[in-house]
CSV table of C-alpha atoms in Angstrom, one decimal:
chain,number,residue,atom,x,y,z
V,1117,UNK,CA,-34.4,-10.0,-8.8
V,1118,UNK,CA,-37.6,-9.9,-11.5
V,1119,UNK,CA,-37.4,-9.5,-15.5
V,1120,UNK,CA,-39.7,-6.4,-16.1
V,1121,UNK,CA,-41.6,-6.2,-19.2
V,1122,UNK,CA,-43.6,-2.7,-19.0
V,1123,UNK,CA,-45.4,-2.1,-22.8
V,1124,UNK,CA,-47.7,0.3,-23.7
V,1125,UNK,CA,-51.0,-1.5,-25.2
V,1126,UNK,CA,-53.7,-3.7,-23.1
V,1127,UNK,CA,-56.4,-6.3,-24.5
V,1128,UNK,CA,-53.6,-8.6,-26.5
V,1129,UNK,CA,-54.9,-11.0,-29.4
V,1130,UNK,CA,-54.9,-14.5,-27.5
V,1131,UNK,CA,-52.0,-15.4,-29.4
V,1132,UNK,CA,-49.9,-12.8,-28.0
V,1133,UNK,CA,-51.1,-13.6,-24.5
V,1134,UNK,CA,-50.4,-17.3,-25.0
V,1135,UNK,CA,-46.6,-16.6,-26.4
V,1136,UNK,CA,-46.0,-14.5,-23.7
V,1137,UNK,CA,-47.4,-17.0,-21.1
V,1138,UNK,CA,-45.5,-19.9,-22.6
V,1139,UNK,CA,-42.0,-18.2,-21.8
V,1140,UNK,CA,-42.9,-16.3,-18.9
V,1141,UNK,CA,-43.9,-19.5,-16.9
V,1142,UNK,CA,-40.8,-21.4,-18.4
V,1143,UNK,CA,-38.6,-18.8,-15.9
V,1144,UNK,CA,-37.3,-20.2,-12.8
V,1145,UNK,CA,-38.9,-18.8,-9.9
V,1146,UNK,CA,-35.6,-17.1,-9.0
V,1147,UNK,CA,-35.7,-15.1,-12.5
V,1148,UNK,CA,-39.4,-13.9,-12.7
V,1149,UNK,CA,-40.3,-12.4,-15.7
V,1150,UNK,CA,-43.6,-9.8,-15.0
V,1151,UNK,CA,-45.5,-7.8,-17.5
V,1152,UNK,CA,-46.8,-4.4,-17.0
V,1153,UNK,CA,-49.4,-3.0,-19.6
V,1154,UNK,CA,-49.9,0.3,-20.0
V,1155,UNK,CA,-52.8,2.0,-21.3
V,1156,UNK,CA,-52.2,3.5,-25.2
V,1157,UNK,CA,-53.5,6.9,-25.3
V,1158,UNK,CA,-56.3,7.3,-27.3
V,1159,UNK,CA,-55.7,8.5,-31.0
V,1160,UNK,CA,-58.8,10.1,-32.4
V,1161,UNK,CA,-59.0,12.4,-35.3
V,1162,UNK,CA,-55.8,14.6,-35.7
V,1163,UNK,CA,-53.8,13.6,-32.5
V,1164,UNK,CA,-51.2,15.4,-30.4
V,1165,UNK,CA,-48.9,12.2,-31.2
V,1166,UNK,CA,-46.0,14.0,-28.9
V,1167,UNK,CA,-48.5,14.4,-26.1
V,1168,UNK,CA,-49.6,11.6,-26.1
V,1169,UNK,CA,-46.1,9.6,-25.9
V,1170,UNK,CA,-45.5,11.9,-23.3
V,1171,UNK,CA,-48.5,10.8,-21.7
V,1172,UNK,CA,-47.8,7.6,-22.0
V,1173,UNK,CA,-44.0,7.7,-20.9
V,1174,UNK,CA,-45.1,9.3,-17.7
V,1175,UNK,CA,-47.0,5.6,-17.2
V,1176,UNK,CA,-44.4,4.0,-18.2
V,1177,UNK,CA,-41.7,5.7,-16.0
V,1178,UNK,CA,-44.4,5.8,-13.0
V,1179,UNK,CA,-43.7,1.8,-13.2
V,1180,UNK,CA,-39.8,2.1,-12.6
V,1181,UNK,CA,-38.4,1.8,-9.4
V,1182,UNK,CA,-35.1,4.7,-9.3
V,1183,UNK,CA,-32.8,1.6,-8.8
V,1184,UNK,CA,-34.2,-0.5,-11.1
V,1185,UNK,CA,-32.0,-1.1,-15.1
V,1186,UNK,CA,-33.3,0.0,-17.9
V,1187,UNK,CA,-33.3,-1.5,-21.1
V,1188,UNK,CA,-35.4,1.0,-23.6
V,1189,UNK,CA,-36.4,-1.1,-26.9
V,1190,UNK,CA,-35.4,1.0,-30.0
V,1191,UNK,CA,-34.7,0.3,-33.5
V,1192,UNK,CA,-32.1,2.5,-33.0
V,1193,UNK,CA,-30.4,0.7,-30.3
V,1194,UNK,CA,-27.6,-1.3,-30.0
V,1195,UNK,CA,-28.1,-5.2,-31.6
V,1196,UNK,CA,-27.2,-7.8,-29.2
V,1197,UNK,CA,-26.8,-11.3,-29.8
V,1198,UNK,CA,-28.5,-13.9,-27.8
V,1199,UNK,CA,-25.1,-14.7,-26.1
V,1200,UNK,CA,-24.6,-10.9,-25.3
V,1201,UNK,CA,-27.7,-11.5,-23.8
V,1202,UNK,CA,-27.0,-13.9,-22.1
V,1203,UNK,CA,-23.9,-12.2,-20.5
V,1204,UNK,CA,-25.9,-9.5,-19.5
V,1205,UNK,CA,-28.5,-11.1,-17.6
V,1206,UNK,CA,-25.4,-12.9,-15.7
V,1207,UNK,CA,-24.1,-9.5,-14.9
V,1208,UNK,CA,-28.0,-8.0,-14.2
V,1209,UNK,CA,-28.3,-11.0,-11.9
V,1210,UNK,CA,-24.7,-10.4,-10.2
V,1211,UNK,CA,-26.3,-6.5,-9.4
V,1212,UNK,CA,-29.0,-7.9,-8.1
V,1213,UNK,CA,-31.2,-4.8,-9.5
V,1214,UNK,CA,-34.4,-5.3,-11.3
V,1215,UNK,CA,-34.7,-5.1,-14.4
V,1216,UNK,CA,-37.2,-3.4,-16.3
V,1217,UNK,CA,-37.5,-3.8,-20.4
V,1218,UNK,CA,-39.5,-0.7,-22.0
V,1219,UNK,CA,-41.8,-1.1,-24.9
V,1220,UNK,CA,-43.0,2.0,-26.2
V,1221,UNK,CA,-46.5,2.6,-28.4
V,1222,UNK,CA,-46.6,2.5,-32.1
V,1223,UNK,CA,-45.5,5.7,-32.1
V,1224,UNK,CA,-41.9,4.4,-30.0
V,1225,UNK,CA,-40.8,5.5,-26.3
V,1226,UNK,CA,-40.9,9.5,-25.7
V,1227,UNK,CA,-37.3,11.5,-24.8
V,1228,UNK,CA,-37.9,11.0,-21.3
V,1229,UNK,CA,-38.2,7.1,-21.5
V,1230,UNK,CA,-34.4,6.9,-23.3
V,1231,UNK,CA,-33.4,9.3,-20.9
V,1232,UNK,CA,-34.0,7.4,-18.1
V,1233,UNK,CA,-33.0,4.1,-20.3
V,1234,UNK,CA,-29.2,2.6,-19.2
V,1235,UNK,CA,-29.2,0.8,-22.5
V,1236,UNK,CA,-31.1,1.1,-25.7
V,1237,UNK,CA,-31.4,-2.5,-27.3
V,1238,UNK,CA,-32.5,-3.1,-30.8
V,1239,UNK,CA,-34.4,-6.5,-31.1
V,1240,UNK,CA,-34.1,-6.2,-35.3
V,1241,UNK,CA,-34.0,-3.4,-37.9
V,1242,UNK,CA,-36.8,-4.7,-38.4
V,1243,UNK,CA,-40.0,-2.8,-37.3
V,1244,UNK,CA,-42.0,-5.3,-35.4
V,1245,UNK,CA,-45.4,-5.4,-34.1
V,1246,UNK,CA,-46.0,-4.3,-30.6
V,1247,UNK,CA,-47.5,-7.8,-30.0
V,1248,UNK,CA,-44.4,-9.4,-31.1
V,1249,UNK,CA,-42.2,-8.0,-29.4
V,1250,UNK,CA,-43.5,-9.2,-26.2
V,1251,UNK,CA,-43.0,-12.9,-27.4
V,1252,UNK,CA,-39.7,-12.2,-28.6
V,1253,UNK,CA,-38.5,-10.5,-25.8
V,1254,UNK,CA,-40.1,-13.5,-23.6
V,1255,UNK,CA,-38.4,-15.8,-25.8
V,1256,UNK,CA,-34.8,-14.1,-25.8
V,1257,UNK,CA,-34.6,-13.7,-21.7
V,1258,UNK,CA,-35.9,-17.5,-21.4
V,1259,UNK,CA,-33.4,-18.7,-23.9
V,1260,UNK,CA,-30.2,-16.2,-22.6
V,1261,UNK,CA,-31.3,-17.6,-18.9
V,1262,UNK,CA,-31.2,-21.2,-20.9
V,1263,UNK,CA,-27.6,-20.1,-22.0
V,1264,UNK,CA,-26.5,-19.2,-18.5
V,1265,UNK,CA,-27.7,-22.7,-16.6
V,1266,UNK,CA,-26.6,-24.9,-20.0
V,1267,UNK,CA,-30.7,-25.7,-20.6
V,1268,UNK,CA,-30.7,-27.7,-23.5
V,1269,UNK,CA,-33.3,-25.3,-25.1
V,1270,UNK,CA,-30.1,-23.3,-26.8
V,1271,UNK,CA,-28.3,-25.2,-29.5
V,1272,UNK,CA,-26.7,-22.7,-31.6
């Protein structure tokens, strides 16, 4: 089974690429946690902002497998806490599916990408940098996995 991480935006700040890295390498090679960057569509003068989502949903949905879970990120989701998290991945892991996280632009995921979601998860009501998200969401699934195998990285 693999962690999916499939955002829109290439050419991270090297501090986004180092957070990520951090986490992702702290998985346990059972648990892999991959990221998939998709290419923001470019936003010139006047933009078509829904074409252009739906341009870059179809990339984003062209990346999920039909089995695979979907967890679209929305502020409009559903909050979990990092223990709901951490009961999720046990159950994700019991499936045995993939399972692929979904990080839209900055203008959010198109129709087609909640559609296709199984669950909508809201990090914070917080809006939050694309960036950040990635190191957030990288830090969450390494400390819910944590949770699961009673890592001393958790001490809530």
């Amino acid at each position: 089974m693999k962690l999916r991480l499939i955002c829109v935006g290439q050419k991270m700040p090297d501090w986004v690429s180092t957070g990520y890295n951090e986490y992702a390498r702290r998985m346990p090679p059972e648990l892999p946690l991959e990221l998939t960057e998709i290419a923001m569509a470019h936003r010139g003068k006047n933009p078509d902002i829904p074409r252009l989502m739906q341009r870059e949903s179809d990339a984003i949905l062209a990346s999920v497998a039909p089995r695979d879970q979907v967890i679209a990120l929305e502020v409009g989701g559903r909050p979990w806490s990092t223990e709901k998290l951490a009961s999720q991945l046990e159950s994700w892991q019991q499936d045995g599916q993939d399972v692929c996280f979904l990080v839209g632009g900055p203008d959010g995921l198109a129709d087609a990408c909640r559609q296709r979601a199984d669950q909508q998860w809201s990090l914070s009501p917080l809006t939050l940098p694309h960036p950040l998200v990635r190191i957030v969401l990288a830090e969450q699934l390494y400390r819910a996995w944590s949770i699961t195998r009673n890592h001393p990285y958790h001490r809530a």
